[in-house]
XYZ file of C-alpha atoms in Angstrom:
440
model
C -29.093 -16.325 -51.275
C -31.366 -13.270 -51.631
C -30.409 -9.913 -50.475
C -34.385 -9.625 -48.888
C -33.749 -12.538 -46.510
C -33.879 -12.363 -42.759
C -30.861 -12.935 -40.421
C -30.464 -13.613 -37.177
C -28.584 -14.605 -34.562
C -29.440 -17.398 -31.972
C -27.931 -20.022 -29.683
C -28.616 -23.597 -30.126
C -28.177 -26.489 -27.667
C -28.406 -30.067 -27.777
C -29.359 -31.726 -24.814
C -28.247 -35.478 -23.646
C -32.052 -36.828 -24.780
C -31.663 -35.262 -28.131
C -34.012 -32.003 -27.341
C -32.744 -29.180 -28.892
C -32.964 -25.892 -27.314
C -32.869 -22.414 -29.232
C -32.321 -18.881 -27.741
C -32.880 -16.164 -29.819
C -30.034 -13.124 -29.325
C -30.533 -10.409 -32.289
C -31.825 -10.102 -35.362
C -30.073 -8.633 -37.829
C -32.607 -8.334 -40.806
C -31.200 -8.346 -44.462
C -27.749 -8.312 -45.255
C -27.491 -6.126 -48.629
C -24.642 -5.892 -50.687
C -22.013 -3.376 -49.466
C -22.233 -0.440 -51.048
C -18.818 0.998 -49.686
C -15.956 -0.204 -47.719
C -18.021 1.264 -44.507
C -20.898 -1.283 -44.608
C -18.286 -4.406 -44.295
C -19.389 -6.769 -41.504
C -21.003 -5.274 -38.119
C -21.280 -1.882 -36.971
C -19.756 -1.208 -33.497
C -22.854 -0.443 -31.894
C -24.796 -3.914 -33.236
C -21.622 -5.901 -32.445
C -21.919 -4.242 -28.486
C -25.366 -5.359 -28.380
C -24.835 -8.867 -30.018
C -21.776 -9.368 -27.100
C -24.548 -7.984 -24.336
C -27.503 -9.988 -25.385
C -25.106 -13.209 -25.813
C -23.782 -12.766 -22.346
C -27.297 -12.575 -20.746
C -28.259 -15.791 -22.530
C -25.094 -17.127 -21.613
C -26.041 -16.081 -17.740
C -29.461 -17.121 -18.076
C -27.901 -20.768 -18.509
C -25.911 -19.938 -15.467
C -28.900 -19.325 -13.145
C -30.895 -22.313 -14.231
C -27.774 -24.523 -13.843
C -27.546 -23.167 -10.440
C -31.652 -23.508 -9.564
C -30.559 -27.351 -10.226
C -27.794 -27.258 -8.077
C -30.020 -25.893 -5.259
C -32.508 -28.060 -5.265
C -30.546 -31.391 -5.380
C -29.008 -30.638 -2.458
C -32.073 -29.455 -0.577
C -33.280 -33.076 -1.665
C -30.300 -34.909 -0.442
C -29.672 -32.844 2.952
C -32.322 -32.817 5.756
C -31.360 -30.012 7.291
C -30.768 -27.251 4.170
C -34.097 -25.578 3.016
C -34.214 -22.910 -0.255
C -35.118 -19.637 1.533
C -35.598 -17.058 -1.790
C -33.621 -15.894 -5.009
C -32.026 -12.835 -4.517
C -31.605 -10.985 -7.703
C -28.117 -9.600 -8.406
C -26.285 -7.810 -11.256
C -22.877 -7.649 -11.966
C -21.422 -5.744 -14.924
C -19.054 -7.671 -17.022
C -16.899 -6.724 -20.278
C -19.658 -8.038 -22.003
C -22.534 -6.362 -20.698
C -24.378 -5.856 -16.967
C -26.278 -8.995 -16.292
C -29.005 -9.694 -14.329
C -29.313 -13.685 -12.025
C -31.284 -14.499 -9.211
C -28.813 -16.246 -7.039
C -30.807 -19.327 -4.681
C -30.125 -18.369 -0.972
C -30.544 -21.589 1.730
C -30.985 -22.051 5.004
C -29.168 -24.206 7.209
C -30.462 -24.400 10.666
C -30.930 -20.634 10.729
C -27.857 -19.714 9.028
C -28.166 -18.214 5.477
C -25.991 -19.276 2.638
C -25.577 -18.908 -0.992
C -24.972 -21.059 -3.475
C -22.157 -19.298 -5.371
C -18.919 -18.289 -2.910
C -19.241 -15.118 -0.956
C -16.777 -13.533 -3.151
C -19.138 -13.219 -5.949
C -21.292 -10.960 -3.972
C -18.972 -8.033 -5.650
C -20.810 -5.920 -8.227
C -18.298 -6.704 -11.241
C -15.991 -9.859 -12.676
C -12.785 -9.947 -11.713
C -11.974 -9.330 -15.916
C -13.701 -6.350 -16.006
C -11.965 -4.969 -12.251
C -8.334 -6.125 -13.993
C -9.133 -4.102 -17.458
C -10.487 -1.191 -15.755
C -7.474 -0.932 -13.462
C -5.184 -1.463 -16.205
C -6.403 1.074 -17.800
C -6.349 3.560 -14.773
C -3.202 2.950 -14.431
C -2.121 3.724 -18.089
C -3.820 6.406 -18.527
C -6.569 9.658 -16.750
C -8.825 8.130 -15.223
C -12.104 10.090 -17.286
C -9.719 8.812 -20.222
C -9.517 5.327 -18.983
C -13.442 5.088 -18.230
C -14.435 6.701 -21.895
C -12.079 4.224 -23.686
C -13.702 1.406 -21.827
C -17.625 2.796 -22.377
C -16.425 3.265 -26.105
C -15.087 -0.621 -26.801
C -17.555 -2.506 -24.391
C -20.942 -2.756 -23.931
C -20.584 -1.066 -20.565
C -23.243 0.251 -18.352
C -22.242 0.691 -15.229
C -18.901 1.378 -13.204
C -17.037 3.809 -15.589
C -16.980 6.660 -13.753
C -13.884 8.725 -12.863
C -14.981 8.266 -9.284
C -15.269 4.610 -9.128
C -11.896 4.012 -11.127
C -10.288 6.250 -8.375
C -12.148 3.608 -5.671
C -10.837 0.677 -7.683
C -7.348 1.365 -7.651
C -7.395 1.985 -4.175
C -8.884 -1.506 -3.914
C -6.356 -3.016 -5.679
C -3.618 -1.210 -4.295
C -4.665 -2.609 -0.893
C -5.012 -5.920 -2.427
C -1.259 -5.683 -3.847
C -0.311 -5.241 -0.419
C -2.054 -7.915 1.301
C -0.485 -10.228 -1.843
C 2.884 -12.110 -0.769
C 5.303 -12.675 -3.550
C 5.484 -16.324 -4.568
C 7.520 -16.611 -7.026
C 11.120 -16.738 -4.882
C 14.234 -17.140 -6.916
C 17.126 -19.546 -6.205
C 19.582 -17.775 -8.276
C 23.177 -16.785 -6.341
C 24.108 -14.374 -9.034
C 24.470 -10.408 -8.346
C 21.724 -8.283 -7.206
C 21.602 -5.085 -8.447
C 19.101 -2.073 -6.123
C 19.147 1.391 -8.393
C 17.223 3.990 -6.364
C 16.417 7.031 -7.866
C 13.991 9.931 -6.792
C 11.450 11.566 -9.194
C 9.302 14.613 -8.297
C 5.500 15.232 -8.990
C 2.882 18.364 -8.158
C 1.901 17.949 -4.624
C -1.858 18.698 -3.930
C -1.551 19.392 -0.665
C 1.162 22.368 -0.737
C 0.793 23.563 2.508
C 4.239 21.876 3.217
C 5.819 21.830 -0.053
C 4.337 22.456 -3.694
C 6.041 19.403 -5.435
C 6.051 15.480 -3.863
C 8.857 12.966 -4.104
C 8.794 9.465 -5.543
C 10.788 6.964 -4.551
C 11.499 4.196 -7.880
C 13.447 1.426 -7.292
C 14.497 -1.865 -9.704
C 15.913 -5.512 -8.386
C 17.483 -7.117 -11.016
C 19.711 -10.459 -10.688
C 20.855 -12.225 -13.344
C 18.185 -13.196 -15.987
C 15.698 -12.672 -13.649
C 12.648 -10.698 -14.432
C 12.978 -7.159 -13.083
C 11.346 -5.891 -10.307
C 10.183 -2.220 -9.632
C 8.811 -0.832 -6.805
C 7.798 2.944 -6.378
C 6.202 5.141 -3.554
C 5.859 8.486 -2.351
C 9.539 9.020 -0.121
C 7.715 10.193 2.790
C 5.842 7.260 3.115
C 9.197 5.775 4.547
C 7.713 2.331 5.937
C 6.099 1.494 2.878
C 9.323 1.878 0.882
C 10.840 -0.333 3.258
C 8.211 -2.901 2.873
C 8.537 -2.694 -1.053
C 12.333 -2.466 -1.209
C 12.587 -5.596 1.318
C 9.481 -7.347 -0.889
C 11.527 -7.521 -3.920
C 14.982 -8.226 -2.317
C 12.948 -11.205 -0.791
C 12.195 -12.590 -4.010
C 15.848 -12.712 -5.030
C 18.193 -15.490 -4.532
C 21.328 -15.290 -2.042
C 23.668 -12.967 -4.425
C 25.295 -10.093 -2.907
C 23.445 -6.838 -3.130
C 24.877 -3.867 -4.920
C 22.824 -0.673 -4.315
C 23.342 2.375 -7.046
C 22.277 6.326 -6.143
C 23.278 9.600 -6.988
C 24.893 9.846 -3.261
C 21.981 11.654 -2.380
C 22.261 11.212 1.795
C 18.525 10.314 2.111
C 18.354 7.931 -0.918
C 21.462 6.038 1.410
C 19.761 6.218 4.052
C 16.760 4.387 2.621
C 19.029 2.002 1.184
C 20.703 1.153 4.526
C 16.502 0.888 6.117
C 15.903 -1.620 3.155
C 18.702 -3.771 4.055
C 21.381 -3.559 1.671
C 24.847 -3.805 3.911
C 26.999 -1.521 2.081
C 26.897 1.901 0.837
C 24.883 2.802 -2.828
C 27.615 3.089 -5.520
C 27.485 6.632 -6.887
C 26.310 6.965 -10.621
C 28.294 7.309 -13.275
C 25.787 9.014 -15.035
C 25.393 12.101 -12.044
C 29.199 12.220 -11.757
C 30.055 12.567 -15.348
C 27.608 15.576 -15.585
C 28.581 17.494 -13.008
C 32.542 16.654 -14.885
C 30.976 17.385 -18.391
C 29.785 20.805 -16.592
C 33.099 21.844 -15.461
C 34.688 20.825 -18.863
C 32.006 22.958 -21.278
C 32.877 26.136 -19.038
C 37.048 25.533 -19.686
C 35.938 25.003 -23.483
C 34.224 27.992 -23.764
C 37.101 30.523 -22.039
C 37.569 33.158 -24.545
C 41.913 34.049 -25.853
C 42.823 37.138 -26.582
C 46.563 36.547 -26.701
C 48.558 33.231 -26.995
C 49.404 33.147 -23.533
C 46.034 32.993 -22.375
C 44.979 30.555 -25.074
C 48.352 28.270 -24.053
C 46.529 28.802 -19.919
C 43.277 27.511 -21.900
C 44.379 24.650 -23.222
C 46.416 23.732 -20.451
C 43.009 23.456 -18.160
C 41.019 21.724 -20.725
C 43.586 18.828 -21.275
C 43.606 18.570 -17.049
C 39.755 18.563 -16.933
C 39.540 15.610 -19.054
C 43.105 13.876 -17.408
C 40.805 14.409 -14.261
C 37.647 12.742 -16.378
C 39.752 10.012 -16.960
C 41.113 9.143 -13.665
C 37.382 9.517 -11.822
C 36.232 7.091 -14.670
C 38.969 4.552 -13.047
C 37.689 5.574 -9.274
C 40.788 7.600 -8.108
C 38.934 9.977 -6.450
C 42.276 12.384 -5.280
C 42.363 13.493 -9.033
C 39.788 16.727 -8.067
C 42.117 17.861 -5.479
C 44.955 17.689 -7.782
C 43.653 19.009 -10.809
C 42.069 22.148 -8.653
C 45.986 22.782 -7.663
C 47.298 22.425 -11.250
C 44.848 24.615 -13.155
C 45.001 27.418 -10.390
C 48.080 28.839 -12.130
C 46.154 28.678 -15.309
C 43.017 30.478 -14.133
C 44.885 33.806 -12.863
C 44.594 36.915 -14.706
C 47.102 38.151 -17.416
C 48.674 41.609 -17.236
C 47.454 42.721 -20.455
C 44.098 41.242 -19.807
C 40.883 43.725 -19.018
C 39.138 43.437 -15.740
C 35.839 42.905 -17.195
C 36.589 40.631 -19.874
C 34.518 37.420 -20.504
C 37.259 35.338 -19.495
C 36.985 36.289 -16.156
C 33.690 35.929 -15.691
C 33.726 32.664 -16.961
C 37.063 31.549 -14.230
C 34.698 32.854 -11.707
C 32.166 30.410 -13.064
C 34.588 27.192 -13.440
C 36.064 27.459 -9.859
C 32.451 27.196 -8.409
C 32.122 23.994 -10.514
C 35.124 22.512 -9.459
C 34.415 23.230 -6.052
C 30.989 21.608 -6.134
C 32.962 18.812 -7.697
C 34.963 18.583 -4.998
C 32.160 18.839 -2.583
C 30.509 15.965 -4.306
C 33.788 13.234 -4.548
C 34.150 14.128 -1.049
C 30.960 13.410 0.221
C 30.730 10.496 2.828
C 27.782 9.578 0.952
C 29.777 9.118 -2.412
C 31.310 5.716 -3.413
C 33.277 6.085 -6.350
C 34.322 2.995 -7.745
C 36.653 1.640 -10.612
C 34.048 2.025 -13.341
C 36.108 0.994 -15.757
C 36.783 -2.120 -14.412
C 32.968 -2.762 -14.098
C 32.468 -1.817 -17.685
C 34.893 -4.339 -18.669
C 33.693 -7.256 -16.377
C 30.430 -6.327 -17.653
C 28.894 -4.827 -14.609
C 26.459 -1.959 -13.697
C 27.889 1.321 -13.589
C 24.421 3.560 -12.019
C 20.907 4.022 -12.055
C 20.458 3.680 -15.514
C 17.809 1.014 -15.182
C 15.483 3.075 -12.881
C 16.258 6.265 -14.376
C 13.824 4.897 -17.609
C 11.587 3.597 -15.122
C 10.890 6.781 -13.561
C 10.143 8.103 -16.905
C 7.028 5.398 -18.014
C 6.253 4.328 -13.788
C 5.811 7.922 -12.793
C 6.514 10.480 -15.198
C 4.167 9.218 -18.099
C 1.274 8.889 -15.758
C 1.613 11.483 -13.638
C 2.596 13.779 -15.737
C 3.706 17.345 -14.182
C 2.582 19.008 -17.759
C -1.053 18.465 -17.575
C -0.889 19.863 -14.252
C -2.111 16.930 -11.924
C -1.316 16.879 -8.799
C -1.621 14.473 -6.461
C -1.949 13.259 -2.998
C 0.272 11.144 -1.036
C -1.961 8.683 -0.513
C -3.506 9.091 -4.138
C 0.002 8.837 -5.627
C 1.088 5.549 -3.897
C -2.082 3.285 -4.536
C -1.961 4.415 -8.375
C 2.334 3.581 -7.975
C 1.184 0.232 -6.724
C -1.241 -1.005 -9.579
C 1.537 0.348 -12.188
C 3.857 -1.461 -10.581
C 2.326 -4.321 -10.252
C 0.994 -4.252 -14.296
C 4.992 -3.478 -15.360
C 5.638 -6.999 -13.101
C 2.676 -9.023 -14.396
C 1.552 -9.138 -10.777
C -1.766 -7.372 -11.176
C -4.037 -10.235 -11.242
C -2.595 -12.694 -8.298
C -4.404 -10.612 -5.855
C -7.549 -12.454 -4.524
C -10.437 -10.505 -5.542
C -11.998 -9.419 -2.757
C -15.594 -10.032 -1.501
């Protein structure tokens, strides 16, 4: 081969009476010998134009295929006549193409040949790409990425990404789950609450999220997320994915928060959220640091010390086995402990730091107590292999909301904003995204 010859790049096609047909696509010129590791194969742009230009020949097929299909039945049916072509162009991964679509008439009625659906201005592949990337990433971010690894033309604007999610949020919506498990095993609901800068702060500066998580057995998980105000959609969502589980009991996990039960109760779960273990052992781990840290000056007071630190974690112990009594006990057996010594100043640390562990114990009290709390035997559950909290949505808050939406580049968002980007997230995370019908 010599370095001087002439390449190009064309489609052939061999038709049923032998005649072959040749569409020329690019030409490439003269492939020299690489001088550096650079000049290996295709540049980007040439390999965006090769994937255009084969996409229009590939469409060009298309439209005389369907100039065929017109005609033959305008020959077999009496009453259909071919009105016009009506050009169209649609932008696909692979380029915006251009077809003129035959249009017939059937006693005065107008129809097309291809299905009203494809009367939208882009491929469903291109719609499900540019909405995955919305939802991974900013939308100008999303749309640059795209223009940068396709030969795209049209529809990658921050604007139209924004419009496209909100399609496909709506289509999410109008989409019935199909898939409806038979399994009797447990069902596990963790709801958790995330926050995000509110754009309309009128009312309040940040907005809540609600994120939830079905999980039974070795089922795939299901997550579901909206903004908390938006109570009926919640409802829908949580009651969606419960739908799609089998018959198992459902077992719903919070932080006791008295809203977050009530939302559970709305979505239909028939017993109250099971506190999590996680919340409860920080607010213990809390009171526990401040006994560690109490300063002794004499042996006495380090003897008082030790005394509370060895009940904090006896208490830590028993709440970890669901006796929930063991906060009203330990407050009366470390109040001895926690008085001041005779030879002690009145402004020492130690004091200070008394002052600071009562107001944790009492919040700890506060929280056991709480007719929104269900403490359980956790160590039972840990044994029998159970869930002990919201540890599965507390992660999913993180990459659903939090890695999206993130509060440190300062977006802020609006209700409505929030939940159709929530929806096409969601509905990536549960390979749901592309049963939606594409709409017309």
């Amino acid at each position: 081969m010599c370095s001087s010859d002439l390449w190009s790049v064309c489609l052939l096609g061999e038709g049923v009476d032998g005649v072959t047909q040749r569409i020329d696509l690019l030409a490439l010129g003269a492939i020299p010998s690489p001088n550096d590791i650079d000049e290996i194969g295709v540049t980007q742009t040439t390999g965006r134009r090769l994937l255009s230009e084969l996409q229009q020949a590939v469409v060009t097929l298309q439209e005389a295929a369907l100039r065929a299909a017109a005609k033959e039945r305008t020959a077999t049916t009496s009453d259909l006549t071919l009105k016009d072509y009506r050009l169209r162009k649609v932008q696909t991964l692979f380029g915006t193409v251009s077809l003129r679509v035959p249009r017939l008439v059937n006693q005065g009625r107008i129809e097309s040949v291809l299905p009203t659906s494809c009367g939208a201005r882009s491929t469903r592949e291109f719609d499900d790409l540019r909405n995955k990337l919305s939802a991974w990433m900013s939308f100008r971010s999303a749309m640059a990425l795209l223009g940068e690894m396709y030969p795209v033309e049209d529809g990658k604007s921050a604007q139209t990404a924004m419009r496209q999610i909100a399609i496909a949020a709506e289509r999410q919506d109008n989409t019935p789950l199909c898939d409806v498990s038979l399994d009797d095993a447990r069902i596990a609901l963790p709801l958790d609450t995330t926050f995000v800068r509110a754009r309309d702060t009128d009312e309040h500066r940040s907005l809540e999220i609600l994120v939830g998580a079905v999980s039974q057995g070795a089922e795939p998980i299901r997550y579901f997320a909206a903004p908390f105000k938006q109570k009926d959609n919640c409802v829908r969502l949580g009651k969606a994915a419960l739908a799609a589980c089998g018959t198992g009991e459902i077992e719903a996990f919070s932080d006791s928060a008295r809203s977050v039960r009530a939302m559970a109760k709305s979505i239909g779960v028939p017993t109250k959220p099971i506190s999590d273990w996680f919340h409860l052992a920080m607010r213990i781990r809390h009171a526990i640091s401040v006994a560690d840290a109490l300063e002794a000056s004499t042996e006495p007071i380090a003897c008082a010390n030790e005394a509370v630190q060895a009940r904090l974690r006896v208490m830590r112990t028993e709440l970890w086995k669901g006796d929930i009594t063991t906060v009203a006990r330990t407050q009366r057996a470390i109040r001895p402990h926690l008085k001041k010594h005779s030879d002690e100043p009145h402004s020492s640390p130690r004091l200070k730091r008394i002052k600071k562990l009562r107001a944790a114990m009492k919040k700890l009290g506060t929280y056991v107590r709480n007719a929104d709390a269900r403490i359980v035997d956790y160590c039972t559950r840990k044994i029998e292999g159970k869930r002990l909290g919201t540890s599965l949505v507390e992660g999913a808050a993180e990459f659903i909301v939090n890695a999206r939406m993130a509060k440190s580049q300062h977006m802020r968002w609006t209700s409505k904003g929030a939940y159709n980007l929530l929806q096409v997230r969601t509905a990536n995370i549960n390979d749901r995204l592309g049963e939606a019908k594409h709409a017309a």
